[in-house]
Amino acid sequence: MNEFVERRLTLRWQQAKRAYDVVIVGGGGHGLATAYYLAARHGITNVAVVEAGYIGAGNSGRNTTIIRANYGIPEAVRFYQHSLELYQTLEDELDCWMMYTTKGIIWLAHTETAMRAERARSLLNLACGAETVMLTPQEVKALCPQLDLSGGGRYPVLGASYHPAAATARHDRVVWAYAQGAMRLGVHVLQHTRVTGLLRDGARVTGVETSAGPISAGQVLSAVGGNVSTLAAYADVRLPIRTHPLQAFVTNDYEQAFQPILSDTELLCYVSQTERGQMLIGAEFDAQPSYSLKSSFSFLQSSAAKAMHLLPFLRNLRVLRQWTGICDISADFSPILGETGVEGFLVTTGWGTWGFKAIPAGGELMAELIASGRTPPLLEPFRLDRFASDQTMADPGSTGTH
Amino acid sequence: MPALETLPGLRIVASPEALDAAPWSAGTVVLRFAPDDAFAIGATAVDIADDHAIVAEESGFVGRWLTREELDDRLVTHIEWPLPTALPALAQGLIAGVPAKLWLTTDRVLLLCAAAYAAELADRLG
Amino acid sequence: MLWIPCPTCGRRPVEEYRFGGELRGVPDRITDPIERDVDYVWMFDNVAGVTTERWFHQAGCRRWLTVRRDTTTDTVLG
């Protein structure tokens, strides 16, 4: 049991019942948010969130906490803009400080091709309700004085797109706030309860088999990160998902303020400063699927080299900590939410390296789907059956980024 | 590191048996990149017993001969993998992060790489 | 770190290779021909455990090889 969680929040842990209306597998942001919105918006409180470890132990506690809506296809921009707007009022709604800080994200371009891509992204974002504008190199320098506009001589900055609403929040606090909100309304959160199978009645899923015994459920939602293929296989559901490790690292404190989030598609890396002053650096996910949480030196070496092209001051900092999360990446780099074709079994998955920013909208819309049985319009494009009907959604705004 | 220079030769893609049996003139260095793929440095013609063999002039590699001491002093710190001990031997892989090859003999070593990577390799080796 | 043995070049770090995907078949229980096509094109076994996959030794002999890997420990077997 995580002592820090229990001292700082009023989380009311309950004994497991034998049956619930809804069982959500996975006590991360998406699972807990769905539970909260089921109770708060739809009055469905006979809900259990079943978590193998402690809440937020998976990717909710391992991500780089960037919240933004400047994606590359209209369906995604609308969805993430909705999520960003929910985040902006979330501290009030859940009455909990999450260290939500608006920072703005600068997306650098080093070639004319990249400039065209960023211009197209800006216009698409504007058309879909997410403010993104183009910046000249001088405007970039004004927002981020530490940036070397020559990119170490190899990656000159020709310009950038700028999404001013981009923000960060404290990931653990988001998880705990949703858990607290859900538990106050009567939701059971069962930690250290591993799901080992699904209860079936014919094809239908009727509950979960857990390390603490069977629990039956009207509907089961998989909100797991990293093991969704295994869980779905219990229901004979096949998913277009591969699970890849994603690594990140932080340095020791940088004594100046580093205001924006800096991102770079060509170098495939991104940099921001944590509330503690540490520089947080992330890059693309590992090429081969794996469930291992081992970090690698080659990742550290290559992403540090990339980031130092842009921000020479990083040379003087030391690497404090490096870690790995395992991300479910879908075949078209867009998430998969909703029905699976098996009655009683739903998924929210494919959150790859972009799940944290989607927690409020993913939770709210999945709750609406579970409560009403109808897919909300914002979720419609993200259905699993898009793969069978050739309506996949390759998103250049999410590929290999955060 | 002095410049790497073009290594003219013949590139042969053929069945492994035909490559094993090829009659090279004495002293020709033949690098077997793969069982079915060989690079014969300095060669201009060869008789290959494979009707489907591809034999082409190869000018895409650059290289330089080093002493064993230069190998130990300059290169070994840039190589993550173990070098072969039974000589002569071809070793291929990343050297200073650049795809490169070594032809190792008891008294000297040929460092070579694709011409496109030559500047980067020389730069990284310093 | 993951090391992969290449039959031509020897044991090498993963950075020398390009991942070529898992070797998989369509499950027998899927019988509809269109569903089999969809599964073949889009779905992955994504096994948490031992999987058989293709790798390309990009920085070495530039040949494909088949590798059995345990994805829970990220190590190559035998």
Coordinates of C-alpha atoms in Angstrom, one line a residue:
Chain A
M1 CA 0.0 0.0 0.0
N2 CA 1.3 3.4 -0.9
E3 CA 1.6 5.4 2.3
F4 CA 1.9 8.7 0.6
V5 CA -1.5 8.3 -1.1
E6 CA -3.2 7.4 2.1
R7 CA -1.8 10.2 4.2
R8 CA -2.4 13.0 1.8
L9 CA -5.9 12.3 0.5
T10 CA -9.1 11.1 1.9
L11 CA -9.4 7.9 -0.1
R12 CA -12.0 5.5 1.4
W13 CA -10.9 2.0 0.6
Q14 CA -13.7 -0.6 0.6
Q15 CA -13.9 -4.4 0.7
A16 CA -14.7 -6.0 -2.7
K17 CA -18.3 -7.0 -3.3
R18 CA -19.2 -10.0 -5.4
A19 CA -21.0 -8.0 -8.0
Y20 CA -21.1 -4.5 -9.5
D21 CA -22.9 -2.8 -12.4
V22 CA -19.6 -1.8 -13.9
V23 CA -16.1 -3.2 -13.3
I24 CA -13.2 -1.2 -14.7
V25 CA -9.9 -3.0 -15.0
G26 CA -7.0 -0.6 -14.4
G27 CA -6.7 2.1 -11.8
G28 CA -4.9 4.7 -13.8
G29 CA -6.2 8.0 -15.0
H30 CA -8.6 6.7 -17.6
G31 CA -10.1 4.0 -15.4
L32 CA -10.6 6.3 -12.4
A33 CA -11.9 9.2 -14.6
T34 CA -14.4 6.9 -16.2
A35 CA -15.5 5.7 -12.7
Y36 CA -15.8 9.3 -11.5
Y37 CA -17.9 10.5 -14.5
L38 CA -20.1 7.4 -14.2
A39 CA -20.9 8.4 -10.7
A40 CA -20.9 12.2 -11.0
R41 CA -22.7 12.6 -14.4
H42 CA -24.8 9.5 -14.7
G43 CA -25.6 8.5 -11.1
I44 CA -24.0 5.0 -11.6
T45 CA -22.2 4.4 -8.4
N46 CA -22.2 0.6 -8.1
V47 CA -18.8 0.6 -9.8
A48 CA -15.5 -1.0 -9.0
V49 CA -12.0 -0.1 -10.3
V50 CA -9.7 -3.1 -10.1
E51 CA -6.0 -2.3 -10.0
A52 CA -3.2 -4.9 -9.9
G53 CA -0.8 -2.6 -8.1
Y54 CA -1.5 0.8 -6.6
I55 CA -3.4 3.5 -8.3
G56 CA -1.3 5.4 -10.8
A57 CA 1.4 2.7 -10.8
G58 CA 1.4 2.3 -14.5
N59 CA 1.7 4.9 -17.3
S60 CA -0.3 7.5 -15.3
G61 CA 2.6 7.7 -13.0
R62 CA 5.3 7.4 -15.7
N63 CA 4.3 9.9 -18.4
T64 CA 5.7 13.4 -19.1
T65 CA 2.4 15.2 -18.2
I66 CA 2.0 17.3 -21.3
I67 CA -1.5 18.4 -22.1
R68 CA -2.2 19.8 -25.6
A69 CA -4.7 19.6 -28.5
N70 CA -2.5 20.4 -31.5
Y71 CA -3.0 17.1 -33.3
G72 CA -2.9 16.3 -37.0
I73 CA -6.4 15.2 -38.0
P74 CA -9.7 17.0 -37.3
E75 CA -11.2 14.1 -35.2
A76 CA -8.2 14.1 -32.9
V77 CA -8.0 17.9 -32.5
R78 CA -11.7 18.1 -31.5
F79 CA -11.3 15.3 -29.0
Y80 CA -8.1 16.6 -27.4
Q81 CA -9.4 20.2 -27.4
H82 CA -12.4 19.0 -25.4
S83 CA -10.0 17.2 -23.0
L84 CA -7.9 20.3 -22.6
E85 CA -11.0 22.4 -21.8
L86 CA -12.1 19.8 -19.2
Y87 CA -8.6 19.9 -17.7
Q88 CA -8.8 23.8 -17.4
T89 CA -11.7 23.5 -15.0
L90 CA -10.8 20.2 -13.4
E91 CA -9.2 21.6 -10.2
D92 CA -12.5 23.3 -9.4
E93 CA -14.6 20.4 -10.3
L94 CA -12.6 17.9 -8.2
D95 CA -11.7 20.5 -5.5
C96 CA -8.1 19.4 -5.7
W97 CA -4.9 21.3 -6.7
M98 CA -3.2 19.4 -9.6
M99 CA -0.5 22.0 -10.3
Y100 CA -2.1 22.7 -13.7
T101 CA 0.1 25.2 -15.4
T102 CA -0.4 26.7 -18.9
K103 CA 3.0 26.8 -20.6
G104 CA 2.4 26.8 -24.4
I105 CA 4.2 24.3 -26.6
I106 CA 6.6 25.3 -29.4
W107 CA 7.0 22.9 -32.2
L108 CA 10.3 23.6 -34.0
A109 CA 10.8 23.2 -37.8
H110 CA 14.3 22.9 -39.3
T111 CA 13.5 22.3 -42.9
E112 CA 11.0 23.8 -45.4
T113 CA 9.2 20.5 -45.4
A114 CA 8.8 20.7 -41.7
M115 CA 7.6 24.4 -42.0
R116 CA 4.9 23.3 -44.4
A117 CA 3.8 20.5 -42.1
E118 CA 3.6 23.0 -39.2
R119 CA 1.7 25.6 -41.2
A120 CA -0.8 22.9 -42.3
R121 CA -1.1 21.8 -38.6
S122 CA -1.7 25.4 -37.5
L123 CA -4.5 25.9 -40.0
L124 CA -6.1 22.6 -39.3
N125 CA -6.0 23.3 -35.5
L126 CA -7.5 26.7 -35.9
A127 CA -10.3 25.3 -38.1
C128 CA -11.1 22.7 -35.4
G129 CA -11.1 25.0 -32.4
A130 CA -7.5 24.7 -31.1
E131 CA -5.4 27.8 -31.2
T132 CA -2.1 27.3 -33.0
V133 CA -0.1 30.0 -34.7
M134 CA 3.2 30.2 -36.6
L135 CA 6.2 31.9 -35.0
T136 CA 9.3 33.4 -36.6
P137 CA 12.7 32.4 -35.2
Q138 CA 12.9 35.7 -33.3
E139 CA 9.5 35.1 -31.8
V140 CA 10.6 31.6 -30.7
K141 CA 13.8 33.1 -29.2
A142 CA 11.7 35.6 -27.2
L143 CA 9.6 32.8 -25.7
C144 CA 12.5 30.5 -25.1
P145 CA 15.7 32.5 -24.7
Q146 CA 17.8 29.4 -23.9
L147 CA 17.2 28.0 -27.4
D148 CA 20.2 27.9 -29.8
L149 CA 18.5 29.1 -33.1
S150 CA 21.3 27.5 -35.1
G151 CA 20.5 24.1 -33.5
G152 CA 24.2 23.4 -32.8
G153 CA 24.9 24.3 -36.5
R154 CA 23.0 21.3 -37.7
Y155 CA 19.4 22.0 -37.0
P156 CA 18.7 25.6 -37.7
V157 CA 15.3 26.9 -36.5
L158 CA 13.4 28.2 -39.5
G159 CA 10.2 28.7 -37.5
A160 CA 7.8 26.9 -35.3
S161 CA 4.1 26.4 -34.6
Y162 CA 2.9 27.6 -31.2
H163 CA 0.0 26.2 -29.3
P164 CA -0.4 28.6 -26.3
A165 CA -2.9 26.6 -24.4
A166 CA -0.6 23.6 -23.9
A167 CA 0.0 22.8 -20.2
T168 CA 1.4 20.4 -17.7
A169 CA -0.2 19.0 -14.5
R170 CA 1.1 16.8 -11.7
H171 CA 0.2 13.3 -12.9
D172 CA -0.2 11.7 -9.5
R173 CA -2.5 14.4 -8.3
V174 CA -4.7 13.9 -11.4
V175 CA -5.0 10.2 -10.5
W176 CA -5.6 10.8 -6.8
A177 CA -8.2 13.6 -7.5
Y178 CA -10.2 11.3 -9.7
A179 CA -9.9 8.5 -7.2
Q180 CA -11.0 10.7 -4.4
G181 CA -13.9 12.1 -6.4
A182 CA -15.1 8.7 -7.4
M183 CA -14.7 7.2 -4.0
R184 CA -16.7 10.0 -2.3
L185 CA -19.6 9.1 -4.6
G186 CA -19.4 5.5 -3.6
V187 CA -17.2 3.9 -6.2
H188 CA -15.0 1.0 -4.9
V189 CA -11.3 1.1 -5.8
L190 CA -9.7 -2.3 -5.2
Q191 CA -5.9 -2.0 -5.2
H192 CA -3.5 -5.0 -5.3
T193 CA -6.2 -7.0 -7.0
R194 CA -4.9 -8.6 -10.2
V195 CA -7.4 -9.6 -12.9
T196 CA -6.5 -13.1 -14.0
G197 CA -9.4 -13.8 -16.5
L198 CA -12.8 -12.8 -17.6
L199 CA -16.1 -14.5 -16.6
R200 CA -18.0 -15.6 -19.7
D201 CA -21.5 -16.7 -20.4
G202 CA -21.3 -17.9 -23.9
A203 CA -19.5 -15.1 -25.8
R204 CA -20.8 -12.5 -23.4
V205 CA -18.4 -11.1 -20.7
T206 CA -20.1 -11.2 -17.3
G207 CA -17.3 -10.3 -14.9
V208 CA -13.7 -10.6 -14.0
E209 CA -11.7 -13.4 -12.3
T210 CA -9.3 -11.8 -9.9
S211 CA -6.6 -12.7 -7.4
A212 CA -9.3 -12.0 -4.7
G213 CA -11.9 -14.2 -6.4
P214 CA -14.5 -13.7 -9.1
I215 CA -16.5 -10.4 -9.4
S216 CA -19.5 -10.3 -11.6
A217 CA -20.4 -7.2 -13.6
G218 CA -23.0 -5.9 -16.0
Q219 CA -20.2 -4.4 -18.1
V220 CA -16.4 -4.7 -18.0
L221 CA -14.2 -1.9 -19.3
S222 CA -10.6 -2.5 -19.9
A223 CA -8.7 0.6 -19.0
V224 CA -5.4 -1.1 -18.6
G225 CA -2.2 0.3 -20.1
G226 CA 0.4 -2.2 -21.3
N227 CA -1.5 -5.5 -20.9
V228 CA -4.6 -4.9 -23.0
S229 CA -3.8 -7.6 -25.5
T230 CA -3.7 -10.2 -22.8
L231 CA -6.9 -9.1 -21.2
A232 CA -8.7 -8.8 -24.6
A233 CA -7.6 -12.3 -25.5
Y234 CA -9.6 -13.7 -22.5
A235 CA -12.7 -12.4 -24.4
D236 CA -11.3 -13.6 -27.8
V237 CA -11.0 -10.0 -28.9
R238 CA -8.1 -9.3 -31.3
L239 CA -6.6 -5.8 -31.1
P240 CA -4.4 -3.8 -33.6
I241 CA -2.1 -3.0 -30.7
R242 CA 1.6 -3.4 -30.0
T243 CA 3.1 -2.6 -26.7
H244 CA 6.3 -0.6 -26.8
P245 CA 8.5 0.8 -24.0
L246 CA 8.8 4.6 -23.8
Q247 CA 11.6 6.1 -21.9
A248 CA 12.2 9.6 -20.4
F249 CA 14.6 11.2 -18.0
V250 CA 15.0 14.2 -15.7
T251 CA 18.1 16.2 -14.8
N252 CA 18.9 17.9 -11.6
D253 CA 17.5 21.4 -11.0
Y254 CA 18.1 24.1 -13.6
E255 CA 18.2 27.3 -11.7
Q256 CA 16.4 29.5 -14.2
A257 CA 12.8 29.3 -15.3
F258 CA 12.2 27.4 -18.5
Q259 CA 8.7 28.5 -19.4
P260 CA 7.5 26.7 -22.5
I261 CA 7.4 23.1 -23.6
L262 CA 9.8 22.6 -26.5
S263 CA 9.1 19.9 -29.1
D264 CA 10.7 18.7 -32.3
T265 CA 9.4 16.3 -34.8
E266 CA 12.6 16.0 -36.8
L267 CA 14.8 15.3 -33.7
L268 CA 11.9 13.3 -32.1
C269 CA 12.4 14.8 -28.7
Y270 CA 10.8 17.2 -26.3
V271 CA 11.8 19.2 -23.3
S272 CA 10.0 20.8 -20.4
Q273 CA 10.7 21.9 -16.9
T274 CA 9.0 20.2 -13.9
E275 CA 7.6 22.2 -11.0
R276 CA 10.7 21.3 -9.1
G277 CA 13.0 22.9 -11.7
Q278 CA 14.2 19.6 -13.2
M279 CA 14.5 19.4 -17.0
L280 CA 12.3 16.6 -18.3
I281 CA 13.4 15.1 -21.6
G282 CA 11.5 12.5 -23.6
A283 CA 11.8 11.1 -27.1
E284 CA 10.2 8.4 -29.3
F285 CA 9.2 5.0 -28.1
D286 CA 11.5 1.9 -28.5
A287 CA 11.3 0.3 -32.0
Q288 CA 10.5 -3.2 -30.8
P289 CA 7.5 -4.2 -28.7
S290 CA 8.3 -5.2 -25.1
Y291 CA 6.8 -5.4 -21.7
S292 CA 10.1 -4.8 -19.9
L293 CA 10.5 -1.7 -17.9
K294 CA 14.3 -1.7 -18.3
S295 CA 15.8 1.6 -19.3
S296 CA 18.7 1.7 -21.8
F297 CA 21.9 3.7 -22.0
S298 CA 21.6 4.2 -25.7
F299 CA 18.3 6.0 -25.2
L300 CA 19.8 8.3 -22.7
Q301 CA 22.8 9.0 -25.0
S302 CA 20.8 9.6 -28.1
S303 CA 18.0 11.8 -26.6
A304 CA 20.5 13.8 -24.5
A305 CA 22.5 14.4 -27.7
K306 CA 19.4 15.6 -29.6
A307 CA 18.2 17.9 -26.8
M308 CA 21.7 19.4 -26.4
H309 CA 21.6 20.5 -30.1
L310 CA 18.8 22.8 -29.2
L311 CA 19.5 23.7 -25.6
P312 CA 23.2 23.9 -25.0
F313 CA 22.7 24.7 -21.2
L314 CA 21.7 21.1 -20.7
R315 CA 25.4 20.1 -21.0
N316 CA 25.9 21.5 -17.5
L317 CA 23.2 19.5 -15.9
R318 CA 23.4 15.9 -14.6
V319 CA 21.0 13.1 -15.3
L320 CA 19.1 12.4 -12.1
R321 CA 16.6 9.7 -13.0
Q322 CA 15.6 7.7 -16.1
W323 CA 12.5 5.5 -16.3
T324 CA 10.3 3.5 -18.7
G325 CA 6.6 3.0 -19.2
I326 CA 5.0 0.5 -21.6
C327 CA 2.6 2.0 -24.1
D328 CA -0.1 0.4 -26.1
I329 CA 0.4 1.8 -29.6
S330 CA -2.4 1.2 -32.2
A331 CA -1.7 0.4 -35.8
D332 CA -2.9 3.9 -36.9
F333 CA -1.4 5.8 -33.9
S334 CA -4.9 6.8 -32.7
P335 CA -6.7 5.6 -29.6
I336 CA -9.3 2.9 -29.6
L337 CA -12.4 3.4 -27.5
G338 CA -15.7 1.7 -27.1
E339 CA -17.4 -1.6 -28.0
T340 CA -15.4 -4.6 -29.0
G341 CA -18.0 -6.7 -30.6
V342 CA -18.3 -8.9 -27.5
E343 CA -21.3 -8.0 -25.3
G344 CA -20.3 -6.7 -21.9
F345 CA -16.7 -5.9 -22.8
L346 CA -15.4 -2.4 -23.7
V347 CA -12.0 -1.0 -24.2
T348 CA -10.2 2.3 -23.8
T349 CA -6.8 1.6 -25.2
G350 CA -4.2 2.6 -27.8
W351 CA -3.2 5.5 -25.6
G352 CA 0.3 5.1 -26.7
T353 CA 2.4 8.0 -25.6
W354 CA -0.5 10.5 -25.5
G355 CA -2.9 9.1 -22.9
F356 CA -2.4 11.6 -20.0
K357 CA -3.8 14.6 -21.9
A358 CA -6.9 12.5 -22.8
I359 CA -7.8 11.4 -19.3
P360 CA -10.8 13.8 -18.8
A361 CA -12.3 13.4 -22.2
G362 CA -11.6 9.7 -22.4
G363 CA -13.2 9.2 -19.0
E364 CA -16.2 11.5 -19.6
L365 CA -17.1 10.0 -23.0
M366 CA -16.5 6.4 -22.0
A367 CA -18.8 7.0 -19.0
E368 CA -21.4 8.4 -21.4
L369 CA -21.1 5.4 -23.7
I370 CA -21.4 2.9 -20.7
A371 CA -24.4 4.8 -19.2
S372 CA -26.3 5.4 -22.4
G373 CA -25.2 2.5 -24.6
R374 CA -24.7 5.1 -27.4
T375 CA -21.3 6.2 -28.8
P376 CA -20.9 9.9 -28.3
P377 CA -20.1 11.8 -31.5
L378 CA -16.5 12.7 -30.3
L379 CA -15.8 9.0 -29.8
E380 CA -17.4 7.7 -33.0
P381 CA -14.1 8.0 -35.1
F382 CA -12.2 6.0 -32.5
R383 CA -14.2 2.8 -32.6
L384 CA -12.3 -0.5 -32.9
D385 CA -14.3 -1.5 -36.0
R386 CA -12.7 1.3 -38.0
F387 CA -9.9 -1.1 -38.9
A388 CA -12.4 -3.6 -40.5
S389 CA -14.2 -0.8 -42.4
D390 CA -11.0 0.9 -43.8
Q391 CA -11.6 4.1 -41.8
T392 CA -8.3 4.2 -40.0
M393 CA -7.0 7.5 -38.7
A394 CA -3.3 7.8 -39.2
D395 CA -2.4 10.9 -37.2
P396 CA 0.8 12.7 -38.2
G397 CA 0.3 14.9 -35.0
S398 CA 0.7 11.9 -32.7
T399 CA 3.2 9.6 -34.5
G400 CA 6.1 9.0 -32.3
T401 CA 5.5 12.0 -30.1
H402 CA 4.0 12.7 -26.7
Chain B
M1 CA 42.1 10.2 -38.7
P2 CA 43.5 10.4 -42.3
A3 CA 40.9 10.2 -45.0
L4 CA 39.3 6.9 -46.0
E5 CA 40.0 6.1 -49.6
T6 CA 37.9 4.4 -52.3
L7 CA 38.4 0.7 -52.4
P8 CA 37.7 -0.5 -55.9
G9 CA 36.8 -4.1 -56.4
L10 CA 34.1 -6.6 -57.4
R11 CA 30.8 -7.3 -55.6
I12 CA 29.4 -10.8 -56.1
V13 CA 26.0 -12.0 -55.0
A14 CA 25.8 -15.7 -55.7
S15 CA 25.0 -19.0 -54.0
P16 CA 27.2 -19.7 -50.9
E17 CA 28.7 -22.8 -52.5
A18 CA 29.7 -20.9 -55.6
L19 CA 31.3 -18.2 -53.5
D20 CA 33.2 -20.8 -51.4
A21 CA 34.6 -22.4 -54.6
A22 CA 35.5 -19.2 -56.4
P23 CA 39.1 -19.2 -57.7
W24 CA 40.6 -15.9 -56.5
S25 CA 44.0 -14.8 -57.5
A26 CA 46.6 -15.1 -54.7
G27 CA 46.6 -12.2 -52.3
T28 CA 43.1 -10.9 -53.0
V29 CA 41.2 -9.9 -49.9
V30 CA 37.7 -11.2 -50.1
L31 CA 35.2 -10.0 -47.5
R32 CA 32.1 -12.2 -47.1
F33 CA 29.5 -9.7 -46.0
A34 CA 27.0 -12.5 -45.9
P35 CA 26.9 -16.2 -47.0
D36 CA 25.7 -15.1 -50.4
D37 CA 27.4 -11.8 -50.7
A38 CA 31.2 -11.0 -51.1
F39 CA 33.4 -8.0 -51.8
A40 CA 36.7 -8.8 -53.5
I41 CA 39.0 -5.8 -53.0
G42 CA 41.1 -5.0 -56.1
A43 CA 39.6 -7.8 -58.2
T44 CA 38.5 -7.1 -61.7
A45 CA 37.2 -10.5 -62.9
V46 CA 36.2 -13.8 -61.4
D47 CA 34.8 -17.1 -62.7
I48 CA 31.7 -18.0 -60.6
A49 CA 30.0 -21.3 -61.0
D50 CA 26.5 -19.9 -60.6
D51 CA 24.3 -19.0 -63.6
H52 CA 22.4 -16.6 -61.5
A53 CA 25.3 -14.8 -59.9
I54 CA 25.4 -11.0 -60.0
V55 CA 29.0 -9.7 -60.5
A56 CA 29.4 -6.0 -60.6
E57 CA 32.1 -3.4 -60.2
E58 CA 31.9 -2.0 -56.7
S59 CA 33.1 1.5 -55.9
G60 CA 30.8 2.3 -52.9
F61 CA 33.3 1.4 -50.1
V62 CA 36.0 3.5 -48.6
G63 CA 38.7 2.3 -46.2
R64 CA 42.1 2.5 -44.7
W65 CA 44.7 0.1 -43.4
L66 CA 45.6 0.5 -39.8
T67 CA 48.1 -1.2 -37.5
R68 CA 47.0 -3.4 -34.7
E69 CA 48.2 -0.6 -32.3
E70 CA 46.0 2.0 -34.1
L71 CA 43.1 -0.4 -33.7
D72 CA 43.6 -0.7 -30.0
D73 CA 44.3 3.0 -29.5
R74 CA 41.8 4.6 -31.8
L75 CA 38.9 2.2 -32.5
V76 CA 38.3 -0.3 -29.7
T77 CA 36.7 2.3 -27.4
H78 CA 34.2 3.0 -30.1
I79 CA 33.2 -0.7 -30.5
E80 CA 30.6 -2.1 -28.2
W81 CA 30.7 -5.7 -29.4
P82 CA 33.5 -8.3 -29.0
L83 CA 36.0 -8.5 -31.8
P84 CA 36.7 -12.0 -33.3
T85 CA 39.8 -13.7 -32.0
A86 CA 40.3 -16.3 -34.8
L87 CA 42.1 -14.4 -37.5
P88 CA 41.8 -13.4 -40.3
A89 CA 38.2 -12.4 -39.8
L90 CA 35.6 -9.9 -41.0
A91 CA 33.8 -8.0 -38.3
Q92 CA 30.8 -5.8 -39.1
G93 CA 28.7 -3.6 -37.0
L94 CA 28.4 -0.2 -35.5
I95 CA 31.7 1.6 -34.9
A96 CA 31.2 4.9 -33.1
G97 CA 27.5 4.5 -34.0
V98 CA 28.2 4.3 -37.8
P99 CA 27.8 1.0 -39.8
A100 CA 31.4 -0.1 -40.6
K101 CA 33.5 -3.2 -41.1
L102 CA 36.9 -4.4 -40.1
W103 CA 39.1 -6.9 -41.9
L104 CA 41.3 -8.2 -39.1
T105 CA 44.6 -10.0 -39.7
T106 CA 47.4 -10.8 -37.3
D107 CA 49.5 -7.8 -38.3
R108 CA 47.2 -5.2 -39.7
V109 CA 43.5 -4.1 -40.0
L110 CA 41.4 -2.7 -42.8
L111 CA 38.7 -0.3 -41.6
L112 CA 36.0 0.2 -44.2
C113 CA 32.5 1.6 -44.6
A114 CA 30.0 2.7 -47.2
A115 CA 31.3 5.9 -48.9
A116 CA 28.2 7.8 -47.8
Y117 CA 29.1 7.3 -44.1
A118 CA 32.8 8.1 -44.5
A119 CA 32.7 11.7 -43.4
E120 CA 30.6 10.9 -40.4
L121 CA 32.8 8.0 -39.4
A122 CA 36.0 10.0 -39.7
D123 CA 34.4 12.9 -37.8
R124 CA 33.3 10.7 -34.9
L125 CA 36.7 8.9 -34.7
G126 CA 38.3 12.3 -34.4
Chain C
M1 CA 20.0 -3.9 -23.0
L2 CA 18.8 -6.3 -25.7
W3 CA 21.5 -8.2 -27.6
I4 CA 20.6 -10.2 -30.7
P5 CA 22.8 -13.0 -32.1
C6 CA 23.3 -12.7 -35.9
P7 CA 24.3 -16.0 -37.6
T8 CA 26.7 -14.2 -39.9
C9 CA 28.1 -11.4 -37.6
G10 CA 27.7 -12.6 -34.0
R11 CA 26.1 -11.2 -31.0
R12 CA 25.2 -7.5 -31.4
P13 CA 23.3 -4.7 -29.6
V14 CA 19.7 -4.0 -30.7
E15 CA 20.8 -0.6 -32.2
E16 CA 22.3 -2.5 -35.1
Y17 CA 19.0 -4.0 -36.1
R18 CA 15.7 -3.0 -37.5
F19 CA 12.6 -4.6 -36.1
G20 CA 10.6 -6.4 -38.7
G21 CA 7.5 -7.5 -36.8
E22 CA 6.2 -10.6 -35.2
L23 CA 5.6 -13.9 -37.1
R24 CA 2.0 -14.8 -36.7
G25 CA -0.9 -16.5 -38.2
V26 CA -4.6 -15.8 -38.1
P27 CA -6.3 -17.8 -35.4
D28 CA -8.2 -20.8 -36.7
R29 CA -11.4 -19.8 -34.9
I30 CA -11.7 -16.8 -37.3
T31 CA -13.3 -18.5 -40.3
D32 CA -14.9 -15.7 -42.3
P33 CA -12.5 -14.8 -45.2
I34 CA -12.9 -11.0 -44.8
E35 CA -12.4 -11.2 -41.1
R36 CA -9.3 -13.3 -41.7
D37 CA -8.0 -10.6 -44.1
V38 CA -8.7 -7.8 -41.5
D39 CA -6.9 -9.8 -38.8
Y40 CA -3.9 -10.5 -41.1
V41 CA -3.5 -6.9 -42.1
W42 CA -4.2 -5.1 -38.8
M43 CA -4.1 -7.3 -35.7
F44 CA -1.1 -8.3 -33.6
D45 CA -0.6 -11.2 -31.1
N46 CA 1.4 -8.7 -29.0
V47 CA 2.4 -11.6 -26.8
A48 CA 3.5 -10.9 -23.2
G49 CA 6.0 -13.8 -23.2
V50 CA 7.9 -15.7 -25.9
T51 CA 7.3 -14.4 -29.4
T52 CA 8.9 -15.3 -32.7
E53 CA 9.9 -12.3 -34.9
R54 CA 11.9 -11.1 -37.8
W55 CA 14.9 -8.7 -37.5
F56 CA 17.1 -7.1 -40.1
H57 CA 20.8 -6.7 -39.3
Q58 CA 21.0 -3.2 -40.8
A59 CA 24.5 -2.3 -39.6
G60 CA 26.1 -5.6 -40.3
C61 CA 25.4 -8.3 -43.0
R62 CA 22.1 -6.7 -44.0
R63 CA 20.3 -10.0 -43.9
W64 CA 17.0 -11.0 -42.2
L65 CA 16.9 -13.4 -39.3
T66 CA 14.3 -15.0 -37.1
V67 CA 14.6 -14.6 -33.4
R68 CA 12.7 -15.9 -30.4
R69 CA 12.4 -13.2 -27.7
D70 CA 10.8 -13.0 -24.3
T71 CA 9.0 -9.7 -24.3
T72 CA 8.6 -9.6 -20.6
T73 CA 12.3 -9.6 -20.0
D74 CA 13.4 -8.3 -23.4
T75 CA 15.9 -11.1 -23.8
V76 CA 16.6 -13.4 -26.8
L77 CA 16.2 -17.2 -26.2
G78 CA 18.7 -19.8 -27.3

